[in-house]
Short mmCIF file of C-alpha atoms in Angstrom, two decimals:
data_model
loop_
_atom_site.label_atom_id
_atom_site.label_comp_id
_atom_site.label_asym_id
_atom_site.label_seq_id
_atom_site.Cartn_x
_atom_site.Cartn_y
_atom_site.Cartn_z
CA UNK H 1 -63.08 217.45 -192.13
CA UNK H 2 -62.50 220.71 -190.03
CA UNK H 3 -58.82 220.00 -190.92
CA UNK H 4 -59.50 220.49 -194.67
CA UNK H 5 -60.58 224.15 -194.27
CA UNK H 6 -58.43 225.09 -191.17
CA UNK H 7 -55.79 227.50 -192.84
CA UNK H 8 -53.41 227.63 -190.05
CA UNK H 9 -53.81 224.20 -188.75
CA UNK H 10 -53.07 220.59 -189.76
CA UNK H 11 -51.33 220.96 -192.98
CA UNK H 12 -50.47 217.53 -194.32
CA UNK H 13 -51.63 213.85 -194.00
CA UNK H 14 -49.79 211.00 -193.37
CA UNK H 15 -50.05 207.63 -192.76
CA UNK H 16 -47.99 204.66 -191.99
CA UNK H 17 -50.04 201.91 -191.35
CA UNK H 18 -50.40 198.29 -192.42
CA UNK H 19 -53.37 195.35 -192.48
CA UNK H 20 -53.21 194.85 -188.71
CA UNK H 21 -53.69 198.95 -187.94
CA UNK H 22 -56.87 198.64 -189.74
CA UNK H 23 -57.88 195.71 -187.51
CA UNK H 24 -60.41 197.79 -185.65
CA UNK H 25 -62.29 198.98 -188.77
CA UNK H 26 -62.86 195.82 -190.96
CA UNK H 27 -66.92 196.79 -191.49
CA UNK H 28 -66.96 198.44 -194.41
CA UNK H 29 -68.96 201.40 -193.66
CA UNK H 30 -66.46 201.99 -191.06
CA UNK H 31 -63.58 202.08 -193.06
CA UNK H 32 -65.81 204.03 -196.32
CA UNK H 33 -66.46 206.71 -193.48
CA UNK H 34 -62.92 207.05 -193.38
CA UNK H 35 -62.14 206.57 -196.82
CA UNK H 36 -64.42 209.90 -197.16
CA UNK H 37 -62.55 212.06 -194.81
CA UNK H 38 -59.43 211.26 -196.30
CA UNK H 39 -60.86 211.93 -199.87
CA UNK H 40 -62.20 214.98 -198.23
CA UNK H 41 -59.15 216.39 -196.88
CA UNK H 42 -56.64 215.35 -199.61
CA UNK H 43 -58.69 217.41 -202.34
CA UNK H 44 -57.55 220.72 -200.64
CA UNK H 45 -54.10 219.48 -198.38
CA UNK H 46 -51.23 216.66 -199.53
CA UNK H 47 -52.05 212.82 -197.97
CA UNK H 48 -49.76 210.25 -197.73
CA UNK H 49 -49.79 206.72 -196.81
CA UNK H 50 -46.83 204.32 -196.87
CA UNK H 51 -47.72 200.23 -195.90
CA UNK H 52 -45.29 197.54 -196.20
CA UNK H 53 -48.15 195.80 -197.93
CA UNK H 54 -51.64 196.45 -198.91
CA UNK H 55 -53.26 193.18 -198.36
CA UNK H 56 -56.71 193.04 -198.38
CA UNK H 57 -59.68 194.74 -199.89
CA UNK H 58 -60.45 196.84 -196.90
CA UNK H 59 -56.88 198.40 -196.52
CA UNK H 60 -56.45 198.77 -200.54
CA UNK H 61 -59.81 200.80 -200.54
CA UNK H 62 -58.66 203.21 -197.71
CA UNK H 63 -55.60 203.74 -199.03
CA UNK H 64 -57.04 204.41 -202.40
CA UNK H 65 -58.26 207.72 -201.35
CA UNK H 66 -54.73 209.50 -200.19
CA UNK H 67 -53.26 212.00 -202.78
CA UNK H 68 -49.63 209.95 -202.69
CA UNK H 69 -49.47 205.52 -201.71
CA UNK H 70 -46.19 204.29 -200.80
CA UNK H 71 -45.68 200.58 -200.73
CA UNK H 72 -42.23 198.67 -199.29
CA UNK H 73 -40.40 196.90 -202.94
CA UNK H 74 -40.93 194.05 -201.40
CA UNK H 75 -44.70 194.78 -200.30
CA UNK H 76 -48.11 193.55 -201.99
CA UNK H 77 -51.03 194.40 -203.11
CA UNK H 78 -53.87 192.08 -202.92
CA UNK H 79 -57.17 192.61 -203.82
CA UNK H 80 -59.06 189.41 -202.76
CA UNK H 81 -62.49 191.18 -203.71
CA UNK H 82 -65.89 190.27 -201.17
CA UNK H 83 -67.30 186.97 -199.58
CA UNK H 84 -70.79 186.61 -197.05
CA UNK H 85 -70.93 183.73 -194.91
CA UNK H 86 -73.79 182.69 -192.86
CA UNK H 87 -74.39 180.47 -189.95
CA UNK H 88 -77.53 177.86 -190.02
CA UNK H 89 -78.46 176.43 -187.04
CA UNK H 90 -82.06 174.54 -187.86
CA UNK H 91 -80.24 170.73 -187.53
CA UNK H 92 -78.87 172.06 -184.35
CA UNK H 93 -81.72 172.76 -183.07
CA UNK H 94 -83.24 169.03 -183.77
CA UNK H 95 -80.28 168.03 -182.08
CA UNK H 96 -81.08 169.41 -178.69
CA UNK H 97 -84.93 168.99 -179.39
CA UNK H 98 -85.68 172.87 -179.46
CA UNK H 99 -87.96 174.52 -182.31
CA UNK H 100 -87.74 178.15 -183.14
CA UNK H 101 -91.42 179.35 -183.67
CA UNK H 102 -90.57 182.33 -185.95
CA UNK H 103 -93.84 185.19 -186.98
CA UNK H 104 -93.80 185.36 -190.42
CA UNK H 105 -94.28 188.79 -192.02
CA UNK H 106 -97.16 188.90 -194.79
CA UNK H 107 -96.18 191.55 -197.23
CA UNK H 108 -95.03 191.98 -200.32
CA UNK H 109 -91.57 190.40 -201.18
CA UNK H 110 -91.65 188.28 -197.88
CA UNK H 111 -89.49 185.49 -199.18
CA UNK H 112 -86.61 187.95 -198.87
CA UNK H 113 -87.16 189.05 -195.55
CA UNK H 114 -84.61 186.09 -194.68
CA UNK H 115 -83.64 186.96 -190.75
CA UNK H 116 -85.58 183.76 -189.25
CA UNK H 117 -83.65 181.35 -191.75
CA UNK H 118 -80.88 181.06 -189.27
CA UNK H 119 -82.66 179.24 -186.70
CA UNK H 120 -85.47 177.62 -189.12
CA UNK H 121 -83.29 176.53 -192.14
CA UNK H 122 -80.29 173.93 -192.97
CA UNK H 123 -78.96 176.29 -195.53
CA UNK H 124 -79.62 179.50 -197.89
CA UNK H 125 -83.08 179.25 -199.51
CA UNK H 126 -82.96 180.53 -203.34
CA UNK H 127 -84.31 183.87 -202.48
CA UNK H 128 -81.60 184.14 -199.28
CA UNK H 129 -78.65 183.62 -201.76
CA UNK H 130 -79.99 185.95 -204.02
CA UNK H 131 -80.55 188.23 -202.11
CA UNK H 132 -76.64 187.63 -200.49
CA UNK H 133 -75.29 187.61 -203.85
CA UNK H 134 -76.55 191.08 -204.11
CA UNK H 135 -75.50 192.67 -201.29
CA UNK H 136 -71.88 191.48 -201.84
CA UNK H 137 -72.16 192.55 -205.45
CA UNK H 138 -73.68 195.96 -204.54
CA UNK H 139 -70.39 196.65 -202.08
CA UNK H 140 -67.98 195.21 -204.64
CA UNK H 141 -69.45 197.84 -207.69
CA UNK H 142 -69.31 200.17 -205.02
CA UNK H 143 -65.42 199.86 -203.96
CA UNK H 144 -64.34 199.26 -207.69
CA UNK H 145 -66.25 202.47 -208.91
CA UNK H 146 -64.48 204.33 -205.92
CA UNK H 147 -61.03 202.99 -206.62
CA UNK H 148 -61.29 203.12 -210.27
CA UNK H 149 -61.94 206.61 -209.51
CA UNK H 150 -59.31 207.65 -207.17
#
């Protein structure tokens, strides 16, 4: 971001990259963070990124935000969208004859507070799905609007 303003210094962007060089930044905050500073920068200095492929979400979004995207002929873009997994370990448990005793919170909404169901559940409870369904909506609306955008 000081690079944006900096008259006499960095005076261009550019990128060469592909899926594997974004390895270390597959959260997605990590990579909007960066997605920002590029967005940032290229509103005031030329960005460029070439890729011999695009292929995920993640790598598609950041590349969304240079000025100029340069892709091999032979190169893809893929756009898989969002999935949540989660790991249930309740049967497990009964297996090796251990019980998690788990406080349960008493407020309003407490069926979603859904951090305990790993260790006391089999599998997502209606209001844990929902409530995973959501957040993977919310970050898909979220890249589209950005991209759509760009």
């Amino acid at each position: 971001e000081k690079a944006e303003n900096d008259p006499g210094g960095i005076s261009a962007l550019y990128v060469r990259g592909d899926d594997d060089s974004l390895a270390p930044l597959r959260g997605l905050a990590a990579i909007e963070e960066l997605r920002h500073a590029v967005a940032s920068f290229s509103r005031t200095k030329p960005s460029f990124i070439h890729s011999r492929s695009f292929g995920d979400t993640h790598s598609y979004f950041l590349a969304s935000a240079f000025a100029h995207l340069a892709i091999q002929p032979a190169g893809e873009v893929c756009f898989p969208g969002f999935a949540a997994t989660a790991e249930f370990f309740e049967g497990f448990m009964e297996k090796l004859g251990v019980a998690a005793k788990v406080l349960k919170c008493y407020i309003k909404r407490h069926e979603l507070k859904n951090a305990a169901n790993a260790l006391t559940k089999k599998g997502f409870t209606m209001a844990h799905g929902e409530a995973m369904e959501g957040l993977v909506g919310d970050a898909h609306d979220m890249v589209m609007e950005k991209v759509a955008k760009s």
